[in-house]
Amino acid sequence: MVKSYLEPAREIKVRTEVDVLVVGGGPAGIMAAEAAARGGARVMLVESRGYLGGNLTIGLPILGFLGGKGNQIIKGLPQRFVERLQARGAATAHRPCKLHISLTIIDPEVAKIVAQEIMEECGVELLYYTFVADVIKEGNVVKGVVVESKAGREAIFAKTVIDCSGDGDVAYRAGVECRKGDEEGGMQPPTLMFSMRGVDVQRLRDAITGEPDKFDMDIMPHEHFREGKFITVGLRNQILQAQADGLDITVARTILITGLAEDEIWVNMSRVNGVDSTLPESYTYGEMEARKQIYRIESYLKGYVPGFESAYMSVVAPFMGIRESRVIVGKYILTAEDILSCRRFEDAVAVASYPVDIHHAKGGDCTLQYCGDCYDIPYRSLLPADVEGLLIAGRCASFTHEAMASTRVMSTCMALGEAAGRAAALALKAGVQPSELDVEVLRKRLIEESAYLNTL
Ligand SMILES: Cc1cc2nc3c(=O)[nH]c(=O)nc-3n(C[C@H](O)[C@H](O)[C@H](O)COP(=O)(O)OP(=O)(O)OC[C@H]3O[C@@H](n4cnc5c(N)ncnc54)[C@H](O)[C@@H]3O)c2cc1C
């Protein structure tokens, strides 16, 4: 087999030219596109799937709207998004949680339509089923992207591109230095989420609160489970028993998330170690392996966890969720030390609080480290070190492996998306590159738009 193929150069159609092009319509991308459009820019959002939401659509609660001291630390557009869900009965209030700081349960389907409505309302042009495959660069300045779709290969020119692809696809192709994982390149494992219906949630509550020694929970006092929506992280004894009985369960803890319906539980328990979502063969292996695991997990729940006796698998998430892949090396790399010391930055554009929560790459247990209050994320973490015309928001911004284990939660990704979108719009108005934008102007605008900045 020949090892490489020299693709002939060819002329491709220019689909459009916009002010701001957002790549990826997950939590970060939706907020980035909305913020840029509300700031007066002509915005296009390109998404490889046929709907918006990214990981908002796989059955996860939004973690981290509240800080370690119980105050709300993420407001602005992310809060307005949740309020729109709440108005339809599709989101709960932000519930404090000792383990996860705070949880906000949402309906993944309603999240898709609300995100789409917001895009339509603020005039963002959407392009689904389109994959960003390359960048257009002049010197060190990104001028647009090359996309692939059923229509073939096309160019989209933009004054600023915001990479919200989760995997840093645009940054990587633009030659921005990117990193993956810990010192050995080990990344947090992915999970294929699924939901069970027909669960007797009251029976589960009764078991946890009635026999806390048997149905043990990590950190959480068992009273927490008496009422309200919850996430269990525990039931280790039950997994050990199932394993002793020969059931192949690869995790130590039972992670269950109450859905909005009374009999609904989302299950966060499959894990495939060693998957790299930027390599299709590895992602394929992960997806295949996770799909096998979820049926074994279903058997475990029905056989060993109170309340699941008559439950059935209802929805399998549309794709396996990726916890970690590429991050960029930006003008500032946020570290775990910054997080755990509640560090403040003069150029802060978002505030976060979620613990450094690492599902270790080689398996075994998780480790969580808390800052006790909240910390700042600087604007420089959204800027590549030496490429212009590009901002990066969401889980692929500039963090160490440990820091990303905190900043990856969706409320934080949303806040970073808003900051990037507002920065792009302001930079265009000022006629400067995002890296040259006066960060005080950006911070002032964020505060005017009711984003929370823990002002110095
Ligand atoms: C199993 C699991 C459990 C988690 N638990 C929680 C939790 O309970 N609560 C919480 O708040 N967070 C949780 N997280 C973390 C959180 O979901 C993610 O870190 C967060 O969604 C990242 O947001 P994002 O916008 O950066 O990326 P994503 O949500 O991944 O969105 C990226 C979007 O970009 C699109 N895209 C990617 N590449 C391209 C391309 N080349 N061209 C066009 N489009 C592209 C994708 O289709 C996707 O829609 C969890 C993550 C996982 C995987």
Coordinates of C-alpha atoms and ligand atoms in Angstrom, one line a residue:
M1 CA 0.0 0.0 0.0
V2 CA 1.3 3.5 -0.8
K3 CA 1.9 5.5 2.3
S4 CA 0.7 8.9 1.2
Y5 CA -1.2 10.6 -1.6
L6 CA -0.5 14.1 -3.0
E7 CA -3.9 15.7 -3.3
P8 CA -4.0 17.9 -6.4
A9 CA -4.7 21.6 -5.7
R10 CA -8.1 22.7 -6.9
E11 CA -10.2 25.8 -6.9
I12 CA -13.2 25.6 -4.5
K13 CA -16.3 27.7 -4.2
V14 CA -16.5 30.5 -1.6
R15 CA -19.8 29.8 0.3
T16 CA -19.9 33.1 2.2
E17 CA -18.0 35.8 4.0
V18 CA -19.0 36.7 7.6
D19 CA -17.7 38.8 10.4
V20 CA -17.5 36.0 12.9
L21 CA -17.5 32.3 12.2
V22 CA -18.2 30.0 15.2
V23 CA -17.1 26.4 14.7
G24 CA -19.1 24.0 16.9
G25 CA -22.5 24.4 18.4
G26 CA -22.0 23.0 21.9
P27 CA -22.4 25.0 25.1
A28 CA -19.5 27.3 24.2
G29 CA -20.4 27.7 20.6
I30 CA -24.0 28.6 21.2
M31 CA -23.1 31.3 23.6
A32 CA -20.2 32.6 21.4
A33 CA -22.5 33.0 18.4
E34 CA -25.3 34.6 20.4
A35 CA -22.8 37.1 22.1
A36 CA -21.2 38.0 18.8
A37 CA -24.5 38.5 17.0
R38 CA -26.0 40.6 19.8
G39 CA -22.8 42.6 19.6
G40 CA -23.7 43.6 16.1
A41 CA -21.6 41.1 14.1
R42 CA -22.7 39.1 11.1
V43 CA -22.3 35.5 12.5
M44 CA -22.3 32.0 11.0
L45 CA -22.2 28.9 13.2
V46 CA -21.0 25.7 11.5
E47 CA -21.9 22.4 13.2
S48 CA -21.1 18.9 12.0
R49 CA -24.2 17.4 13.5
G50 CA -27.8 18.2 12.6
Y51 CA -28.7 20.0 15.8
L52 CA -27.2 22.3 18.4
G53 CA -26.1 21.6 21.9
G54 CA -23.0 19.3 21.8
N55 CA -22.8 17.7 25.2
L56 CA -25.9 19.6 26.4
T57 CA -27.8 16.9 24.5
I58 CA -26.4 13.7 26.0
G59 CA -28.3 13.7 29.3
L60 CA -25.9 15.6 31.6
P61 CA -26.8 18.1 34.2
I62 CA -25.1 21.5 33.9
L63 CA -22.7 21.7 36.8
G64 CA -21.0 24.8 38.3
F65 CA -23.5 27.7 38.1
L66 CA -22.9 28.2 41.8
G67 CA -19.6 28.7 43.5
G68 CA -18.0 27.0 46.5
K69 CA -19.6 29.5 48.9
G70 CA -23.1 29.0 47.4
N71 CA -23.3 32.2 45.5
Q72 CA -24.1 32.3 41.7
I73 CA -20.9 32.8 39.8
I74 CA -22.1 32.3 36.2
K75 CA -24.8 34.7 35.0
G76 CA -25.1 36.6 31.7
L77 CA -26.2 34.6 28.6
P78 CA -25.8 31.1 30.2
Q79 CA -28.2 32.1 32.9
R80 CA -30.7 33.5 30.3
F81 CA -30.4 30.2 28.4
V82 CA -31.3 28.3 31.6
E83 CA -34.2 30.7 32.3
R84 CA -35.6 30.0 28.8
L85 CA -35.5 26.3 29.6
Q86 CA -37.1 26.8 33.0
A87 CA -39.9 28.8 31.4
R88 CA -40.8 25.6 29.5
G89 CA -40.4 23.3 32.5
A90 CA -37.2 22.0 30.9
A91 CA -34.7 23.0 33.6
T92 CA -34.5 23.0 37.4
A93 CA -33.2 25.7 39.7
H94 CA -29.4 25.5 40.5
R95 CA -29.3 23.0 43.4
P96 CA -26.2 23.2 45.7
C97 CA -24.4 19.9 45.9
K98 CA -21.5 19.1 48.2
L99 CA -19.8 16.9 45.6
H100 CA -20.5 18.8 42.4
I101 CA -20.9 22.3 43.9
S102 CA -24.2 22.7 42.0
L103 CA -26.4 20.9 39.5
T104 CA -29.0 22.1 37.1
I105 CA -31.0 19.3 35.5
I106 CA -32.1 20.1 31.9
D107 CA -34.1 18.4 29.2
P108 CA -31.6 17.6 26.4
E109 CA -34.2 17.8 23.6
V110 CA -35.6 21.2 24.7
A111 CA -32.0 22.4 24.9
K112 CA -31.6 21.8 21.2
I113 CA -34.7 23.7 20.1
V114 CA -34.1 26.6 22.5
A115 CA -30.5 27.0 21.2
Q116 CA -31.8 27.0 17.7
E117 CA -34.5 29.6 18.5
I118 CA -31.9 31.8 20.0
M119 CA -29.7 31.6 16.9
E120 CA -32.7 32.5 14.7
E121 CA -33.7 35.3 17.0
C122 CA -30.4 37.0 16.9
G123 CA -29.8 36.4 13.2
V124 CA -27.0 33.8 13.4
E125 CA -26.8 31.9 10.1
L126 CA -26.7 28.1 10.9
L127 CA -25.0 25.5 8.8
Y128 CA -25.5 21.9 10.0
Y129 CA -24.0 18.7 8.6
T130 CA -20.8 20.7 7.7
F131 CA -17.4 19.7 9.0
V132 CA -14.6 22.2 9.3
A133 CA -11.7 20.5 7.7
D134 CA -9.0 23.1 7.3
V135 CA -8.2 26.8 7.8
I136 CA -7.4 29.6 5.4
K137 CA -4.4 31.6 6.7
E138 CA -2.4 34.6 5.5
G139 CA 0.9 34.6 7.4
N140 CA -0.1 34.0 11.0
V141 CA -3.6 35.4 10.6
V142 CA -6.6 33.0 10.2
K143 CA -8.9 34.4 7.4
G144 CA -11.5 31.6 7.3
V145 CA -12.0 27.9 7.1
V146 CA -12.5 25.1 4.5
V147 CA -15.5 23.0 5.1
E148 CA -16.6 19.6 3.8
S149 CA -20.3 18.6 3.3
K150 CA -22.4 16.8 0.8
A151 CA -21.9 19.9 -1.3
G152 CA -18.2 19.2 -1.4
R153 CA -15.3 21.3 -0.3
E154 CA -16.0 25.1 0.2
A155 CA -14.4 28.1 1.7
I156 CA -15.9 30.4 4.3
F157 CA -14.1 33.7 4.9
A158 CA -14.4 35.4 8.3
K159 CA -12.8 38.4 10.0
T160 CA -12.6 36.3 13.2
V161 CA -13.0 32.6 13.8
I162 CA -14.0 31.2 17.2
D163 CA -13.0 27.6 17.7
C164 CA -15.7 25.9 19.9
S165 CA -15.1 22.4 18.4
G166 CA -14.2 20.9 21.8
D167 CA -11.2 19.2 20.1
G168 CA -9.5 22.5 19.0
D169 CA -9.9 21.4 15.3
V170 CA -9.5 25.0 13.9
A171 CA -6.6 25.8 16.2
Y172 CA -4.8 22.6 15.4
R173 CA -5.1 23.1 11.7
A174 CA -4.1 26.7 12.0
G175 CA -0.8 25.5 13.5
V176 CA -1.5 26.6 17.0
E177 CA 0.5 24.4 19.4
C178 CA -1.9 21.9 21.0
R179 CA -1.5 19.4 23.9
K180 CA -3.4 16.3 24.9
G181 CA -3.7 14.8 28.4
D182 CA -1.3 14.3 31.2
E183 CA 2.5 14.0 31.0
E184 CA 2.1 10.6 29.3
G185 CA -0.7 11.9 27.0
G186 CA -3.3 10.0 29.0
M187 CA -6.7 11.6 28.7
Q188 CA -9.9 11.3 30.8
P189 CA -12.0 8.5 29.3
P190 CA -15.2 9.1 27.4
T191 CA -18.7 7.9 28.3
L192 CA -21.8 6.8 26.3
M193 CA -24.7 8.1 28.4
F194 CA -28.1 6.4 28.4
S195 CA -31.4 6.9 30.3
M196 CA -33.6 4.4 32.1
R197 CA -37.3 4.9 32.6
G198 CA -39.7 3.1 34.8
V199 CA -37.3 3.6 37.7
D200 CA -38.9 3.7 41.2
V201 CA -36.8 6.7 42.3
Q202 CA -38.5 6.8 45.7
R203 CA -37.3 3.3 46.4
L204 CA -33.7 4.4 45.5
R205 CA -34.1 7.4 47.8
D206 CA -35.3 5.2 50.6
A207 CA -32.4 2.7 50.2
I208 CA -29.8 5.5 50.3
T209 CA -31.3 7.4 53.2
G210 CA -32.4 4.3 55.1
E211 CA -29.3 2.2 54.8
P212 CA -26.4 4.7 54.2
D213 CA -23.7 2.1 55.2
K214 CA -24.9 -0.3 52.6
F215 CA -25.8 2.1 49.8
D216 CA -22.8 4.4 50.4
M217 CA -22.4 7.8 48.8
D218 CA -19.1 9.7 48.2
I219 CA -18.9 12.9 50.3
M220 CA -22.7 13.5 50.0
P221 CA -24.7 13.3 53.3
H222 CA -27.4 10.7 52.7
E223 CA -30.1 13.3 53.7
H224 CA -29.4 15.1 50.4
F225 CA -31.2 12.2 48.6
R226 CA -34.4 12.5 50.6
E227 CA -35.9 15.0 48.1
G228 CA -35.0 17.1 45.0
K229 CA -33.0 16.2 42.0
F230 CA -29.7 14.5 42.7
I231 CA -26.6 12.8 41.3
T232 CA -25.5 9.6 43.1
V233 CA -21.8 8.9 43.1
G234 CA -21.2 5.8 45.2
L235 CA -23.0 2.4 45.6
R236 CA -19.5 0.9 45.4
N237 CA -20.6 -2.2 47.4
Q238 CA -23.2 -3.0 44.8
I239 CA -20.7 -2.9 42.0
L240 CA -18.3 -5.1 44.0
Q241 CA -21.1 -7.6 44.5
A242 CA -22.0 -7.6 40.8
Q243 CA -18.3 -8.0 39.9
A244 CA -18.0 -10.9 42.3
D245 CA -21.0 -12.5 40.6
G246 CA -19.2 -12.3 37.3
L247 CA -20.7 -9.2 35.8
D248 CA -18.1 -7.2 33.8
I249 CA -18.5 -3.6 35.1
T250 CA -15.4 -1.5 34.6
V251 CA -16.1 1.4 37.0
A252 CA -16.0 1.6 40.8
R253 CA -18.9 4.0 41.4
T254 CA -22.5 4.1 40.3
I255 CA -23.3 7.5 38.8
L256 CA -27.0 8.1 38.4
I257 CA -28.6 11.5 37.5
T258 CA -32.3 12.1 38.1
G259 CA -34.0 13.3 34.9
L260 CA -36.9 15.8 34.8
A261 CA -39.5 13.0 34.6
E262 CA -40.2 11.3 38.0
D263 CA -39.2 7.8 36.7
E264 CA -36.2 8.8 34.7
I265 CA -32.5 8.3 35.5
W266 CA -29.5 9.1 33.3
V267 CA -26.6 6.8 33.7
N268 CA -23.0 8.0 33.5
M269 CA -21.1 4.7 33.9
S270 CA -19.5 3.4 30.7
R271 CA -15.8 4.2 30.5
V272 CA -13.4 3.3 27.7
N273 CA -9.8 4.0 28.6
G274 CA -7.2 5.1 26.1
V275 CA -9.6 6.7 23.5
D276 CA -8.4 9.6 21.5
S277 CA -11.3 11.4 19.8
T278 CA -9.0 13.0 17.3
L279 CA -8.2 9.6 15.7
P280 CA -11.2 8.1 14.0
E281 CA -10.1 4.5 14.5
S282 CA -9.7 5.2 18.3
Y283 CA -13.1 7.0 18.5
T284 CA -14.7 4.1 16.6
Y285 CA -13.2 1.5 19.0
G286 CA -14.4 3.6 22.0
E287 CA -18.0 4.0 20.6
M288 CA -18.2 0.2 19.9
E289 CA -16.8 -0.8 23.3
A290 CA -19.1 1.7 25.2
R291 CA -22.1 0.4 23.3
K292 CA -21.3 -3.1 24.6
Q293 CA -20.8 -1.8 28.2
I294 CA -24.1 0.0 28.5
Y295 CA -26.1 -3.3 28.2
R296 CA -24.0 -4.8 31.0
I297 CA -24.6 -1.7 33.1
E298 CA -28.3 -2.0 32.5
S299 CA -28.2 -5.6 33.8
Y300 CA -26.2 -4.4 36.8
L301 CA -28.7 -1.7 37.6
K302 CA -31.7 -4.0 37.3
G303 CA -30.1 -6.7 39.4
Y304 CA -28.3 -4.8 42.1
V305 CA -29.7 -1.2 42.6
P306 CA -33.0 -0.7 44.4
G307 CA -35.7 1.0 42.2
F308 CA -34.4 -0.4 38.9
E309 CA -36.2 -3.8 39.1
S310 CA -38.8 -2.9 36.4
A311 CA -36.8 -0.2 34.6
Y312 CA -35.9 -0.3 31.0
M313 CA -33.3 1.5 28.8
S314 CA -35.1 4.4 27.2
V315 CA -32.7 6.7 25.3
V316 CA -29.1 6.1 24.3
A317 CA -27.2 9.4 23.8
P318 CA -26.6 10.2 20.1
F319 CA -22.8 10.0 20.6
M320 CA -20.2 9.1 23.2
G321 CA -19.2 12.1 25.2
I322 CA -15.6 13.2 25.1
R323 CA -14.2 14.5 28.4
E324 CA -10.8 15.4 27.1
S325 CA -8.8 15.8 23.9
R326 CA -6.8 18.7 22.5
V327 CA -6.3 21.9 24.4
I328 CA -4.4 24.9 22.9
V329 CA -1.3 26.5 24.2
G330 CA -2.5 30.0 24.6
K331 CA -1.1 33.3 25.9
Y332 CA -1.8 32.0 29.4
I333 CA -2.1 28.4 30.4
L334 CA -4.4 28.1 33.4
T335 CA -3.1 25.6 36.0
A336 CA -4.5 23.6 38.9
E337 CA -2.5 25.9 41.3
D338 CA -4.4 28.9 39.9
I339 CA -7.6 27.1 40.6
L340 CA -6.9 25.8 44.0
S341 CA -5.5 29.1 45.2
C342 CA -8.7 30.9 44.0
R343 CA -6.5 33.0 41.8
R344 CA -7.8 36.4 40.5
F345 CA -6.6 37.8 37.2
E346 CA -6.9 41.4 36.1
D347 CA -8.0 40.2 32.6
A348 CA -10.6 37.8 34.0
V349 CA -13.5 37.2 31.6
A350 CA -15.2 34.3 33.5
V351 CA -15.4 32.9 37.0
A352 CA -15.6 29.2 37.9
S353 CA -15.6 26.9 40.9
Y354 CA -16.0 23.3 39.9
P355 CA -13.4 21.0 41.5
V356 CA -10.4 19.5 39.6
D357 CA -12.3 16.3 38.9
I358 CA -10.1 13.8 37.1
H359 CA -11.5 10.5 35.9
H360 CA -8.0 9.0 35.6
A361 CA -6.8 7.9 32.1
K362 CA -5.8 4.4 33.2
G363 CA -9.0 3.7 35.1
G364 CA -9.5 3.3 38.8
D365 CA -11.1 6.0 40.8
C366 CA -11.6 9.7 40.4
T367 CA -9.9 12.4 42.4
L368 CA -11.5 15.7 43.3
Q369 CA -9.9 18.8 44.6
Y370 CA -11.9 21.8 45.7
C371 CA -10.8 25.5 45.8
G372 CA -13.5 26.3 48.4
D373 CA -14.7 29.4 46.7
C374 CA -14.1 30.4 43.0
Y375 CA -11.4 31.4 40.6
D376 CA -10.9 33.6 37.5
I377 CA -10.2 32.5 34.0
P378 CA -8.1 35.2 32.1
Y379 CA -8.9 36.4 28.6
R380 CA -5.4 35.3 27.6
S381 CA -6.5 31.6 28.0
L382 CA -8.8 32.1 25.0
L383 CA -6.0 33.5 22.8
P384 CA -3.6 31.3 20.9
A385 CA 0.0 32.1 21.7
D386 CA 1.0 33.3 18.2
V387 CA -1.9 33.0 15.7
E388 CA -4.2 36.0 15.1
G389 CA -7.8 36.1 13.9
L390 CA -8.7 33.3 16.2
L391 CA -10.3 32.8 19.6
I392 CA -10.8 29.5 21.4
A393 CA -13.6 28.8 23.9
G394 CA -14.9 25.8 25.7
R395 CA -13.0 22.7 26.9
C396 CA -10.2 23.2 24.3
A397 CA -9.0 26.6 25.5
S398 CA -5.6 27.0 27.2
F399 CA -5.5 24.8 30.3
T400 CA -3.3 22.2 31.8
H401 CA -4.7 18.7 32.0
E402 CA -5.6 19.2 35.7
A403 CA -7.1 22.7 35.2
M404 CA -9.2 21.4 32.3
A405 CA -10.6 18.8 34.7
S406 CA -12.3 21.8 36.4
T407 CA -13.0 24.2 33.5
R408 CA -14.6 21.6 31.3
V409 CA -18.1 21.8 32.9
M410 CA -20.8 23.2 30.8
S411 CA -21.6 26.4 32.7
T412 CA -17.9 27.4 32.5
C413 CA -17.7 26.5 28.8
M414 CA -20.8 28.7 28.2
A415 CA -19.3 31.6 30.1
L416 CA -16.1 31.3 28.1
G417 CA -18.2 31.2 24.9
E418 CA -20.0 34.4 25.8
A419 CA -16.6 36.1 26.6
A420 CA -15.2 35.0 23.2
G421 CA -18.2 36.1 21.3
R422 CA -18.3 39.5 22.9
A423 CA -14.6 39.9 22.4
A424 CA -14.9 39.1 18.7
A425 CA -17.7 41.7 18.2
L426 CA -15.8 44.4 20.2
A427 CA -12.5 43.7 18.4
L428 CA -14.3 44.1 15.0
K429 CA -15.8 47.4 16.1
A430 CA -12.5 48.7 17.3
G431 CA -10.8 47.5 14.1
V432 CA -8.2 45.4 16.0
Q433 CA -7.3 41.7 16.4
P434 CA -8.9 40.0 19.4
S435 CA -5.4 39.8 20.9
E436 CA -5.1 43.6 20.7
L437 CA -8.5 44.3 22.3
D438 CA -8.5 46.5 25.4
V439 CA -9.6 43.8 27.9
E440 CA -11.1 46.5 30.2
V441 CA -13.5 47.3 27.4
L442 CA -14.4 43.6 27.2
R443 CA -14.8 43.2 31.0
K444 CA -17.0 46.4 31.1
R445 CA -19.2 45.0 28.4
L446 CA -19.5 41.6 30.1
I447 CA -20.6 43.3 33.3
E448 CA -23.1 45.6 31.5
E449 CA -24.6 42.4 29.9
S450 CA -24.9 40.9 33.5
A451 CA -22.1 38.4 33.2
Y452 CA -20.6 37.7 36.6
L453 CA -17.0 38.9 37.1
N454 CA -15.6 38.8 40.6
T455 CA -14.5 42.4 40.2
L456 CA -11.1 43.2 41.7
Ligands
LIG1 C1 -19.4 11.7 29.9 C2 -19.3 13.1 30.3 C3 -19.8 13.6 31.5 C4 -19.8 14.9 31.8 N1 -20.4 15.4 32.8 C5 -20.7 16.7 32.9 C6 -21.7 17.1 33.8 O1 -22.4 16.4 34.5 N2 -22.0 18.5 33.8 C7 -21.3 19.4 33.1 O2 -21.5 20.6 33.2 N3 -20.3 19.0 32.3 C8 -20.0 17.6 32.1 N4 -19.1 17.2 31.2 C9 -18.2 18.1 30.5 C10 -18.9 18.9 29.4 O3 -20.0 18.2 28.9 C11 -18.0 19.3 28.2 O4 -16.7 19.5 28.7 C12 -18.6 20.5 27.5 O5 -19.8 20.2 26.9 C13 -17.6 21.1 26.5 O6 -18.3 22.1 25.8 P1 -17.8 22.6 24.4 O7 -18.8 23.5 23.9 O8 -16.4 23.0 24.5 O9 -17.7 21.3 23.5 P2 -18.9 20.2 23.0 O10 -20.0 20.1 23.9 O11 -18.1 19.0 22.7 O12 -19.4 20.8 21.6 C14 -18.5 20.9 20.5 C15 -19.4 20.9 19.2 O13 -18.6 21.1 18.1 C16 -19.0 20.3 17.0 N5 -17.8 20.0 16.2 C17 -16.7 19.4 16.6 N6 -15.7 19.4 15.7 C18 -16.3 20.1 14.6 C19 -15.8 20.4 13.3 N7 -14.6 20.1 12.9 N8 -16.7 21.0 12.5 C20 -17.9 21.4 12.9 N9 -18.4 21.1 14.1 C21 -17.6 20.5 15.0 C22 -19.5 19.1 17.8 O14 -20.4 18.3 16.9 C23 -20.2 19.7 19.0 O15 -21.6 20.0 18.7 C24 -19.1 15.8 30.9 C25 -18.5 15.4 29.8 C26 -18.6 14.0 29.4 C27 -18.0 13.6 28.2

